[in-house]
Amino acid sequence: MSPLESERAPDGTLKLCLRGPIGFRTAGPLRLEMIAALSGVPSGSRILLDTATAEPSDSAAAGLVLEFLRASRERGLVPSVGDLDPVTRNFLDLAGADLLRSSQPVVIPGLGLVEGAGRFVLDALRETGETIAFVGRVTLSMFWSLRHPRRVRWGEIAFLVQRSGAEALPIVALLSFLVGLTTAFSAAVQLRQFGADIFIADLVGIGMTRELGPLMAAILLTGRSGSAFAAEIGTMKISDEIDALTVMGIRPLGYLVMPRIFAVMLALPLLSLFADVCGIAGGMTIAGLSLNLTPSAFLGQLRNVVGPWDVFSGVLKSVVFGMLVAGVGCHRGMRTEGGALGVGRSTTASVVSGIFLIVLADALFVVLFHYLGLE
Amino acid sequence: MPGGASRPVGDASETVVEVKDLTVRFGSRTILDRISLEVRRGEIFVILGGSGCGKTTLLRHIIGLRKPEGGSVRVLGVDLAKAGDTERDAVRRRTGVLFQSGALLKSMTLDENVALPLRESTGLPEPFIRELARLKLAMVGLEHAAGFLPSELSGGMQKRGGLARAIALDPEILFFDEPGAGLDPVTSLELDELILGLNQSLGTTMVVVTHELQSINKIAQRAIMLDGEAKGIIAEGTPAEMRENSPLPKVRAFFRRERVQET
Ligand SMILES: Nc1ncnc2c1ncn2[C@@H]1O[C@H](COP(=O)(O)OP(=O)(O)OP(=O)(O)O)[C@@H](O)[C@H]1O
Ligand SMILES: [Mg+2]
């Protein structure tokens, strides 16, 4: 005996009957069979579903009734529900009569590839703009704080400097040492061919102080602190804590965001100086090992080529990078919506746009310094 | 304006919250359409209505967390959506809010949470702030849990902690979103008694969002009922009036915990 039978009533109505045991396990194939039975019916005809002889063990049959109604309506048929078995009737009664009168609307398909790409770019541009505006607003409130130093949470700032600066020292040391090492190693082979061994100090020294030190430190802090800020503030946002601060008359911008941005703006330049030193140490190690340059020769050359401006420009950049890293993290956090999923999205977005903004700012600095003749 | 010493307790003619033609939309969906209401000083004003009809949303507008799509809201004479920072901060110091979840800051212990508003807006010395925080915690029956983190508290305790923080600055108006939700009947009753007690002894105006009948009958002096389909207020008055005299079956049914009989 098939679980789905169809027969034609004398008035031309097609009648489908579900029979026998039905449950979640068997409903899948049965559903396909039922939809197939509908496909040959000319539109406008009347069609009826009957489950009087079914023996459902759960709500699967009730689901099939809803599927029957939806699929028939989509095909332009006129469906109705006949006799129901007690289990299914109970489910549908509990759900209320409205459920049978309407069907779930058809899902609107997602954006096409081109439209999706366009939307992505526009979103990215808008968000970058918003982040910069946000950082601007925080900077303004920072000036305000500097004029009211008693209102600033210095203890909090000190704690944050320790958390995002001091605790990042080991990883910054390791990574920049390795970067210095790798840079020097790749260059050493080429330089030896020209007998230009000593220029390895120029390469590593200028490369680290101007670009790699600040960049490495900033990218690390984006992953370490920017993302942490986004997650912290985002979690506070979704559990109404930000609103609670606001209604107490405490401005979240001043209370949460400003100390974080301020702390990273302090910590990042120091970290970047530290990264310079470690990177140069890495370069010096390679110079000694593969080019037989003594440390004193290396350092002597370094003193000749690396000027105060090289170091200072790196520090200057770091201050701006720090503002961006912490700004993006906090901005994402403040804009978090939609539960735990939203916090995850904010955290990811803070890292992605953080790194994007750092690289963009770095490029702008290069152009700016070039046209100002600061080289 | 005279200083804080003059705080009219019984001046019931003064309007402390005024909502005028407020319209709220989420995207193209209108939730509230041109609603108006007034809360007078010293009363316990209850906002009722079924789930999803816009009670929380209305409250968020009144406390200035959302800007209206139309109309205006004034709290203590100030339009929070338009006021400058200083004016807004001043109003906020004179009001307190208890959120549906309590909204304690999870990074701080209970007593630090309660001390926070005191510390931020009074400039009182630290030991004194501690004592005040202890007083407020004792008022909600939580003095023994002062050093706990919010994650170490039960849902009901978090809510009472939120209340202790909301009353830290002795506000003139207290706003509550579902104070009894998620609490056992006894705790919920205690919270209601606390609301009544604060109202009677300190003259605090209470604006309470709730849909718990027992609580409505116990505390409400005046109430409005919102409705999702009407997108506005469908009944107004004391609970007894609404239960007995409302022309709408929907309203009477709400008070009798019945379903509306379809005709
Ligand atoms: N951020 C939002 N975005 C879109 N729609 C929202 C948003 N917040 C609330 N809504 C909608 O507004 C309506 C009212 O929501 P609200 O939270 O005010 O209901 P409520 O009356 O407080 O319900 P409950 O008693 O269940 O707490 C709901 O239909 C909800 O879908
Ligand atoms: Mg609500």
XYZ file of C-alpha atoms and ligand atoms in Angstrom:
670
model
C 0.000 0.000 0.000
C 1.477 3.326 -1.046
C 1.479 6.051 1.621
C 0.138 8.507 -0.965
C -2.960 7.680 -3.022
C -4.758 9.912 -5.434
C -8.286 9.544 -6.732
C -10.658 11.756 -8.653
C -13.967 12.660 -7.094
C -17.098 12.787 -9.294
C -17.073 16.627 -9.304
C -13.566 16.628 -10.827
C -11.690 17.451 -7.592
C -8.403 15.613 -7.297
C -8.119 14.032 -3.888
C -4.768 13.089 -2.328
C -4.753 10.782 0.673
C -1.888 10.265 3.103
C -2.020 6.896 4.792
C -0.259 4.718 7.269
C 2.648 5.678 9.525
C 4.249 9.055 8.789
C 7.131 10.662 10.643
C 10.120 12.911 10.142
C 12.087 9.922 8.847
C 9.721 9.170 5.998
C 8.369 12.629 5.239
C 11.159 13.648 2.847
C 10.439 11.208 -0.005
C 6.732 11.495 0.635
C 6.904 15.243 0.172
C 8.609 14.839 -3.201
C 5.982 12.322 -4.237
C 3.226 14.687 -3.220
C 4.719 17.616 -5.133
C 5.178 15.395 -8.179
C 1.503 14.476 -7.981
C 0.642 18.165 -8.167
C 2.760 18.953 -11.187
C 0.515 17.350 -13.791
C -2.642 19.080 -12.633
C -3.943 21.925 -14.846
C -4.060 25.245 -13.055
C -7.353 26.340 -11.664
C -8.417 22.839 -10.687
C -9.556 22.018 -7.221
C -7.480 19.730 -5.110
C -7.945 18.229 -1.687
C -5.653 16.625 0.884
C -6.937 14.066 3.322
C -4.986 12.486 6.181
C -7.853 10.705 7.951
C -6.186 7.325 7.648
C -2.645 8.494 8.341
C -0.894 7.503 11.548
C 1.574 10.303 12.187
C 4.035 9.947 15.049
C 4.967 13.642 15.056
C 4.269 16.960 13.322
C 5.590 15.796 9.943
C 2.121 15.268 8.523
C 1.083 18.758 9.637
C 4.138 20.079 7.821
C 3.082 18.167 4.730
C -0.338 19.800 4.867
C 1.300 23.237 4.856
C 3.616 22.196 2.033
C 0.607 20.921 0.109
C -1.170 24.259 0.459
C 1.864 26.287 -0.514
C 2.870 24.147 -3.476
C -0.699 24.067 -4.811
C -1.139 27.818 -4.485
C 2.147 28.398 -6.297
C 0.849 26.297 -9.184
C -2.415 28.193 -9.353
C -4.489 25.333 -7.975
C -7.342 25.736 -5.516
C -6.338 23.580 -2.544
C -8.418 22.611 0.427
C -7.866 20.384 3.428
C -10.166 17.426 3.941
C -10.475 15.138 6.897
C -7.484 15.083 9.220
C -6.209 12.475 11.617
C -6.387 13.544 15.297
C -2.637 14.172 15.726
C -2.362 16.494 12.758
C -5.617 18.218 13.667
C -4.225 18.928 17.138
C -1.071 20.491 15.769
C -2.975 22.674 13.319
C -5.569 23.688 15.911
C -2.829 24.780 18.268
C -1.227 26.782 15.487
C -4.477 28.607 14.703
C -6.593 28.889 11.615
C -4.625 31.767 10.081
C -1.749 29.468 9.313
C -3.737 27.534 6.730
C -5.125 30.633 5.050
C -1.757 32.098 4.132
C 1.390 30.540 2.769
C 4.946 31.521 3.425
C 6.032 33.938 0.700
C 8.606 32.724 -1.801
C 12.128 33.683 -0.754
C 13.625 36.566 -2.718
C 16.854 35.437 -4.382
C 20.120 37.046 -3.266
C 21.972 39.744 -5.171
C 23.635 38.893 -8.469
C 27.410 38.795 -8.744
C 27.853 42.251 -10.271
C 25.330 43.930 -8.021
C 26.823 42.148 -5.035
C 30.327 43.343 -5.894
C 29.078 46.894 -6.381
C 27.239 46.820 -3.075
C 30.375 45.513 -1.361
C 32.535 48.352 -2.679
C 29.952 50.993 -1.784
C 29.573 49.550 1.699
C 33.329 49.467 2.173
C 33.652 53.107 1.086
C 30.785 54.241 3.281
C 32.153 52.389 6.266
C 35.621 53.828 5.783
C 34.070 57.282 5.721
C 32.094 56.568 8.867
C 35.133 55.254 10.693
C 37.121 58.355 9.841
C 34.265 60.578 11.003
C 34.092 58.553 14.209
C 37.817 58.887 14.848
C 37.422 62.603 14.218
C 34.691 62.902 16.816
C 36.744 60.988 19.347
C 39.742 63.225 18.658
C 37.588 66.249 19.440
C 36.505 64.729 22.723
C 40.152 64.007 23.409
C 40.979 67.695 23.184
C 38.132 68.316 25.576
C 39.611 65.795 28.001
C 43.023 67.387 27.821
C 41.430 70.601 29.011
C 39.633 68.729 31.816
C 42.352 66.317 32.944
C 40.537 65.509 36.174
C 37.678 63.886 34.271
C 39.979 61.509 32.380
C 40.238 57.941 33.628
C 44.018 57.847 33.839
C 44.002 54.562 35.715
C 42.026 52.932 32.941
C 44.401 54.361 30.337
C 47.412 53.028 32.215
C 45.799 49.607 32.438
C 45.025 49.664 28.713
C 48.549 50.747 27.828
C 49.832 47.789 29.756
C 47.340 45.429 28.129
C 47.797 46.571 24.542
C 51.408 47.718 24.789
C 53.476 45.960 27.419
C 51.828 42.589 26.982
C 52.417 42.726 23.233
C 56.198 43.158 23.632
C 57.212 39.483 23.277
C 55.249 38.847 20.105
C 56.353 42.150 18.557
C 59.952 41.283 19.396
C 59.745 37.858 17.848
C 57.962 38.939 14.680
C 60.057 41.983 13.915
C 63.274 40.092 14.615
C 62.152 37.503 12.061
C 61.117 40.155 9.545
C 64.501 41.857 9.888
C 66.154 38.480 9.472
C 64.173 37.557 6.358
C 64.642 40.934 4.705
C 68.370 40.811 5.275
C 68.637 37.226 4.137
C 66.823 37.805 0.837
C 68.958 40.847 0.133
C 72.258 39.329 1.248
C 72.463 36.992 -1.730
C 71.977 39.822 -4.216
C 74.267 42.270 -2.455
C 77.115 39.760 -2.305
C 77.083 39.424 -6.091
C 77.928 43.117 -6.405
C 80.301 43.172 -3.462
C 77.937 45.693 -1.891
C 77.737 43.797 1.387
C 77.833 46.813 3.642
C 74.610 48.247 2.168
C 72.674 45.595 4.037
C 72.726 48.007 6.973
C 71.095 50.714 4.807
C 68.430 48.330 3.641
C 67.513 46.934 7.019
C 67.950 50.190 8.897
C 65.865 52.373 6.636
C 63.361 49.653 5.829
C 62.651 48.873 9.450
C 62.518 52.394 10.852
C 60.474 53.939 8.085
C 58.124 51.162 7.055
C 58.364 47.717 8.518
C 58.612 48.567 12.206
C 55.523 50.799 12.326
C 53.590 48.522 9.968
C 54.384 45.298 11.820
C 53.495 46.792 15.181
C 50.283 48.325 13.851
C 49.118 45.154 12.143
C 49.817 43.150 15.263
C 47.853 45.542 17.423
C 44.954 45.417 14.983
C 44.707 41.711 15.587
C 45.453 41.915 19.286
C 43.770 45.061 20.550
C 41.512 46.384 17.794
C 39.642 43.111 17.642
C 39.487 42.882 21.429
C 37.980 46.369 21.622
C 35.393 45.491 18.985
C 34.405 42.347 20.856
C 34.324 44.005 24.298
C 32.343 47.033 23.279
C 30.168 44.967 20.923
C 29.207 42.617 23.738
C 28.386 45.571 25.945
C 26.284 47.007 23.151
C 24.147 43.941 22.652
C 23.545 43.472 26.356
C 22.220 47.038 26.767
C 25.270 48.117 28.771
C 26.050 50.985 26.412
C 22.466 52.184 26.667
C 22.688 51.898 30.428
C 25.768 54.152 30.441
C 24.027 56.637 28.163
C 20.956 56.961 30.347
C 23.137 57.437 33.414
C 24.501 60.494 31.661
C 27.869 58.854 31.026
C 28.948 59.232 27.411
C 30.267 55.951 26.056
C 32.533 57.867 23.706
C 34.343 59.513 26.573
C 34.060 56.647 29.015
C 34.968 53.650 26.861
C 36.296 54.786 23.510
C 38.550 57.682 24.366
C 40.740 55.821 26.897
C 41.215 52.983 24.410
C 42.223 55.226 21.538
C 44.450 57.281 23.786
C 46.147 54.185 25.194
C 46.907 52.722 21.781
C 48.139 56.072 20.492
C 50.635 56.026 23.359
C 51.571 52.374 23.131
C 51.943 51.949 19.398
C 54.799 54.450 18.805
C 56.740 52.811 21.631
C 56.065 49.357 20.268
C 57.113 50.487 16.834
C 60.443 51.820 18.160
C 60.916 48.493 19.872
C 60.105 46.711 16.600
C 62.760 48.838 14.837
C 65.391 47.714 17.295
C 64.448 44.045 17.093
C 64.288 44.099 13.302
C 67.696 45.713 13.054
C 69.046 43.092 15.452
C 67.677 40.433 13.101
C 69.359 42.086 10.115
C 72.624 42.348 12.014
C 72.483 38.655 12.827
C 72.253 37.761 9.143
C 74.927 40.273 8.223
C 77.233 38.560 10.674
C 76.335 35.007 9.691
C 76.169 35.159 5.921
C 78.145 38.287 4.960
C 80.760 38.156 7.700
C 80.075 41.766 8.688
C 81.070 42.491 12.269
C 78.438 44.153 14.465
C 80.622 47.237 14.788
C 80.904 47.614 10.995
C 77.148 47.121 10.678
C 76.332 49.631 13.391
C 78.841 52.124 12.035
C 77.190 52.064 8.646
C 73.776 52.256 10.314
C 74.770 55.456 12.092
C 75.788 56.985 8.778
C 72.577 56.256 6.897
C 69.713 56.212 9.375
C 68.932 59.781 10.347
C 66.620 61.167 13.008
C 63.925 61.808 10.396
C 63.766 58.109 9.470
C 63.033 57.186 13.047
C 60.780 60.128 13.701
C 58.664 59.627 10.590
C 58.033 56.059 11.698
C 56.931 57.237 15.121
C 54.707 59.893 13.585
C 53.013 57.297 11.427
C 52.555 55.050 14.430
C 50.578 57.689 16.266
C 48.155 57.870 13.352
C 48.088 54.100 12.955
C 47.277 53.778 16.636
C 44.361 56.145 16.263
C 43.078 54.097 13.335
C 43.556 50.683 14.954
C 41.750 51.586 18.153
C 39.252 53.819 16.344
C 38.166 51.068 13.974
C 37.881 48.540 16.791
C 35.787 50.822 18.978
C 33.665 52.028 16.072
C 32.842 48.485 15.064
C 32.013 47.661 18.653
C 29.684 50.622 19.035
C 27.880 49.690 15.841
C 27.358 46.048 16.780
C 23.855 44.711 16.407
C 22.254 41.310 16.341
C 23.482 39.130 19.180
C 26.527 36.902 19.291
C 26.649 36.744 15.505
C 26.906 40.515 15.385
C 29.855 40.507 17.796
C 31.650 38.012 15.554
C 30.989 40.143 12.493
C 32.247 43.271 14.232
C 35.414 41.562 15.361
C 36.208 40.307 11.876
C 35.358 43.636 10.302
C 37.565 45.476 12.786
C 40.607 43.456 11.707
C 39.885 43.654 7.983
C 39.154 47.363 7.838
C 41.845 48.078 10.411
C 44.562 46.581 8.230
C 43.070 48.181 5.132
C 43.123 51.632 6.708
C 46.680 51.181 7.980
C 47.999 50.278 4.558
C 46.021 53.111 2.972
C 47.321 55.621 5.508
C 50.867 54.365 4.984
C 50.568 54.948 1.238
C 49.245 58.453 1.841
C 52.160 59.173 4.180
C 54.681 58.118 1.534
C 53.107 60.462 -1.015
C 52.778 63.254 1.526
C 56.392 63.023 2.709
C 57.544 62.913 -0.887
C 55.752 66.105 -1.868
C 56.766 67.889 1.288
C 60.334 67.006 0.465
C 60.782 65.154 3.730
C 62.992 62.269 2.671
C 16.109 77.974 38.542
C 16.383 77.213 42.255
C 18.788 74.530 43.398
C 18.120 70.898 44.157
C 16.706 71.497 47.632
C 13.219 72.257 46.406
C 11.872 69.009 45.190
C 8.117 69.050 44.944
C 6.900 65.697 46.145
C 3.184 66.086 45.861
C 2.736 68.594 43.053
C 0.614 66.270 40.969
C -0.321 68.876 38.403
C 3.177 69.092 36.954
C 3.730 67.109 33.768
C 7.104 65.347 33.907
C 6.904 63.314 30.701
C 5.104 64.594 27.661
C 4.842 62.612 24.423
C 3.206 64.427 21.544
C 2.209 62.867 18.217
C 5.107 60.438 18.401
C 5.549 58.349 15.266
C 7.994 55.445 15.118
C 9.034 53.536 12.043
C 11.502 50.723 11.434
C 12.208 51.009 7.717
C 8.816 51.183 6.065
C 7.014 49.504 8.985
C 5.170 51.888 11.257
C 5.135 50.669 14.860
C 3.555 53.649 16.596
C 1.443 56.204 14.783
C 1.013 59.680 16.298
C 0.588 58.743 19.921
C 0.407 61.250 22.768
C 0.556 60.829 26.514
C 1.411 62.707 29.674
C 2.831 61.492 32.953
C 2.308 63.661 36.017
C 4.662 64.055 38.926
C 4.443 61.411 41.595
C 2.230 58.935 39.823
C 2.818 55.336 38.838
C 2.121 55.210 35.151
C 1.948 51.840 33.445
C 2.303 51.065 29.766
C 0.579 47.811 28.862
C 0.070 45.834 25.742
C 0.646 42.508 24.102
C 4.044 41.235 23.061
C 5.605 43.119 20.151
C 3.220 46.087 20.209
C 5.999 48.604 20.793
C 6.201 49.126 24.559
C 9.980 48.853 24.764
C 10.285 50.990 21.666
C 8.108 53.702 23.221
C 10.205 53.606 26.377
C 13.436 53.906 24.378
C 12.066 57.065 22.804
C 11.049 58.518 26.128
C 14.504 58.004 27.598
C 16.106 59.425 24.480
C 17.848 56.348 23.104
C 16.114 56.718 19.727
C 15.117 59.768 17.788
C 11.472 59.916 16.715
C 10.454 59.807 13.067
C 7.766 62.318 13.949
C 6.462 64.204 16.942
C 8.309 64.991 20.131
C 9.118 63.725 23.601
C 9.813 65.960 26.587
C 11.184 64.715 29.871
C 11.261 67.237 32.726
C 10.605 69.898 30.126
C 13.555 68.958 27.902
C 13.348 67.461 24.424
C 16.181 64.922 24.658
C 16.408 64.478 20.899
C 17.137 68.171 20.398
C 18.797 69.241 23.645
C 22.470 70.077 23.947
C 24.835 67.771 25.805
C 24.812 69.657 29.102
C 21.054 69.905 29.224
C 20.671 66.246 28.352
C 23.175 65.154 31.000
C 21.282 67.180 33.575
C 18.027 65.398 32.759
C 19.754 62.037 32.803
C 21.055 62.654 36.295
C 17.478 63.233 37.415
C 16.120 60.024 35.869
C 16.924 56.350 36.257
C 16.283 53.378 33.992
C 15.983 49.690 34.757
C 16.481 47.706 31.576
C 14.736 44.442 30.826
C 17.968 42.513 31.446
C 19.313 44.687 34.232
C 22.212 45.785 31.981
C 24.838 45.746 34.722
C 28.345 46.308 33.398
C 29.799 42.818 33.323
C 33.346 43.960 33.935
C 32.598 45.395 37.370
C 31.340 44.022 40.664
C 27.834 44.821 41.813
C 28.838 47.583 44.219
C 31.084 49.198 41.616
C 28.141 49.214 39.229
C 26.031 51.019 41.779
C 28.862 53.390 42.639
C 29.469 54.264 38.990
C 26.805 56.949 38.500
C 27.680 58.418 41.907
C 31.340 58.569 41.028
C 30.740 59.998 37.562
C 28.326 62.729 38.428
C 28.685 63.738 42.057
C 32.378 64.126 42.781
C 31.773 62.859 46.328
C 34.715 61.277 48.164
C 35.219 57.587 47.532
C 34.430 56.204 51.043
C 31.153 58.100 51.068
C 30.265 56.743 47.628
C 30.888 53.238 48.914
C 28.483 53.786 51.791
C 25.828 55.180 49.486
C 26.239 52.199 47.182
C 25.821 49.890 50.160
C 22.666 51.732 51.168
C 21.183 51.336 47.710
C 22.102 47.659 47.582
C 20.483 47.114 50.976
C 17.331 48.812 49.718
C 16.986 46.111 47.073
C 18.084 43.375 49.489
C 21.468 42.699 47.916
C 23.986 44.006 50.441
C 25.371 40.499 50.935
C 26.228 40.236 47.216
C 28.067 43.550 46.907
C 31.376 42.077 45.778
C 29.943 39.686 43.194
C 30.387 40.047 39.472
C 27.118 40.177 37.487
C 27.945 36.767 36.011
C 27.845 35.330 39.532
C 24.313 36.583 40.157
C 20.966 35.071 39.252
C 18.691 36.803 36.753
C 16.492 38.250 39.471
C 19.495 39.477 41.450
C 20.897 41.166 38.349
C 17.604 42.932 37.917
C 17.535 44.126 41.502
C 21.167 45.218 41.095
C 20.111 47.190 38.030
C 17.437 48.837 40.153
C 19.960 49.721 42.843
C 22.062 51.412 40.178
C 19.026 53.174 38.713
C 18.158 54.684 42.104
C 21.769 55.538 42.936
C 21.267 59.234 42.234
C 17.768 59.350 43.798
C 16.057 60.097 40.501
C 12.805 61.991 40.214
C 11.549 59.619 37.530
C 12.256 55.916 37.257
C 11.639 53.983 34.065
C 11.186 50.233 34.130
C 11.060 47.776 31.253
C 9.278 44.608 32.382
C 10.479 44.664 35.992
C 8.798 41.351 36.768
C 9.714 39.377 33.656
C 11.742 36.280 34.393
C 11.293 36.570 38.160
C 9.502 34.151 40.448
C 6.163 35.429 41.808
C 7.587 36.251 45.226
C 10.583 38.213 43.950
C 8.342 39.925 41.455
C 5.996 40.925 44.259
C 8.923 42.245 46.306
C 10.009 44.337 43.364
C 6.490 45.730 43.034
C 6.510 46.582 46.734
C 9.832 48.304 46.300
C 8.372 50.355 43.458
C 5.383 51.296 45.586
C 7.607 52.051 48.567
C 9.910 54.354 46.594
C 6.895 56.058 45.107
C 5.258 56.669 48.469
C 8.279 57.575 50.555
C 10.293 59.567 48.034
C 7.567 60.665 45.651
C 9.435 59.159 42.726
C 7.451 59.146 39.505
C 7.361 55.667 37.980
C 6.880 54.772 34.346
C 6.551 51.008 34.101
C 6.298 48.852 31.000
C 4.750 45.528 31.819
C 2.234 42.961 30.786
C 1.896 41.149 34.095
C -1.641 41.467 35.359
C -0.833 40.990 39.032
C 1.755 43.676 38.909
C -0.544 46.019 36.979
C -3.314 45.594 39.510
C -0.949 46.122 42.405
C 0.961 49.198 41.333
C -0.753 51.019 38.481
C -2.429 54.296 39.263
C -2.978 55.161 35.646
C -2.294 53.085 32.566
C -2.382 53.146 28.809
C -2.727 50.124 26.598
C -0.879 49.942 23.301
C -2.001 47.781 20.446
C 0.024 46.502 17.530
C -2.776 46.646 14.986
C -4.017 50.083 15.981
C -0.342 51.213 16.173
C -1.278 53.313 19.155
C -3.135 53.734 22.412
C -6.445 51.918 22.577
C -7.337 52.475 26.213
C -6.437 54.807 29.034
C -7.383 55.106 32.685
C -7.085 53.165 35.922
C -6.855 49.379 35.619
C -10.333 49.025 37.122
C -11.847 51.425 34.612
C -10.181 49.653 31.735
C -11.277 46.247 32.935
C -14.889 47.193 33.576
C -15.735 50.002 31.223
C -13.638 49.759 28.101
C -15.783 49.638 24.963
C -13.202 47.395 23.305
C -13.491 43.648 23.908
C -9.743 43.385 23.365
C -9.024 45.531 26.392
C -11.473 43.761 28.675
C -10.132 40.423 27.518
C -6.560 41.451 28.392
C -7.545 42.093 31.979
C -9.444 38.855 32.268
C -6.701 36.804 30.643
C -9.121 35.697 27.958
C -8.938 35.359 24.254
C -10.936 37.833 22.253
C -14.033 36.067 20.988
C -14.136 36.432 17.247
C -17.468 37.542 15.899
N 15.850 47.428 16.049
C 14.686 47.073 15.452
N 14.625 46.960 14.102
C 13.458 46.620 13.506
N 12.328 46.380 14.143
C 12.320 46.464 15.469
C 13.494 46.816 16.199
N 13.196 46.837 17.507
C 11.889 46.503 17.604
N 11.358 46.284 16.379
C 9.957 45.944 16.094
O 9.114 46.827 16.782
C 8.010 46.157 17.320
C 7.858 46.482 18.774
O 8.969 45.963 19.492
P 9.100 46.189 21.049
O 10.389 45.606 21.464
O 8.876 47.628 21.350
O 7.889 45.321 21.598
P 7.376 45.153 23.081
O 6.013 45.751 23.113
O 8.361 45.692 24.042
O 7.244 43.585 23.211
P 7.595 42.618 24.467
O 6.448 42.718 25.390
O 7.653 41.286 23.832
O 8.888 43.061 25.061
C 8.217 44.669 17.055
O 7.315 44.301 16.045
C 9.631 44.550 16.559
O 9.676 43.653 15.489
Mg 9.800 44.752 25.444
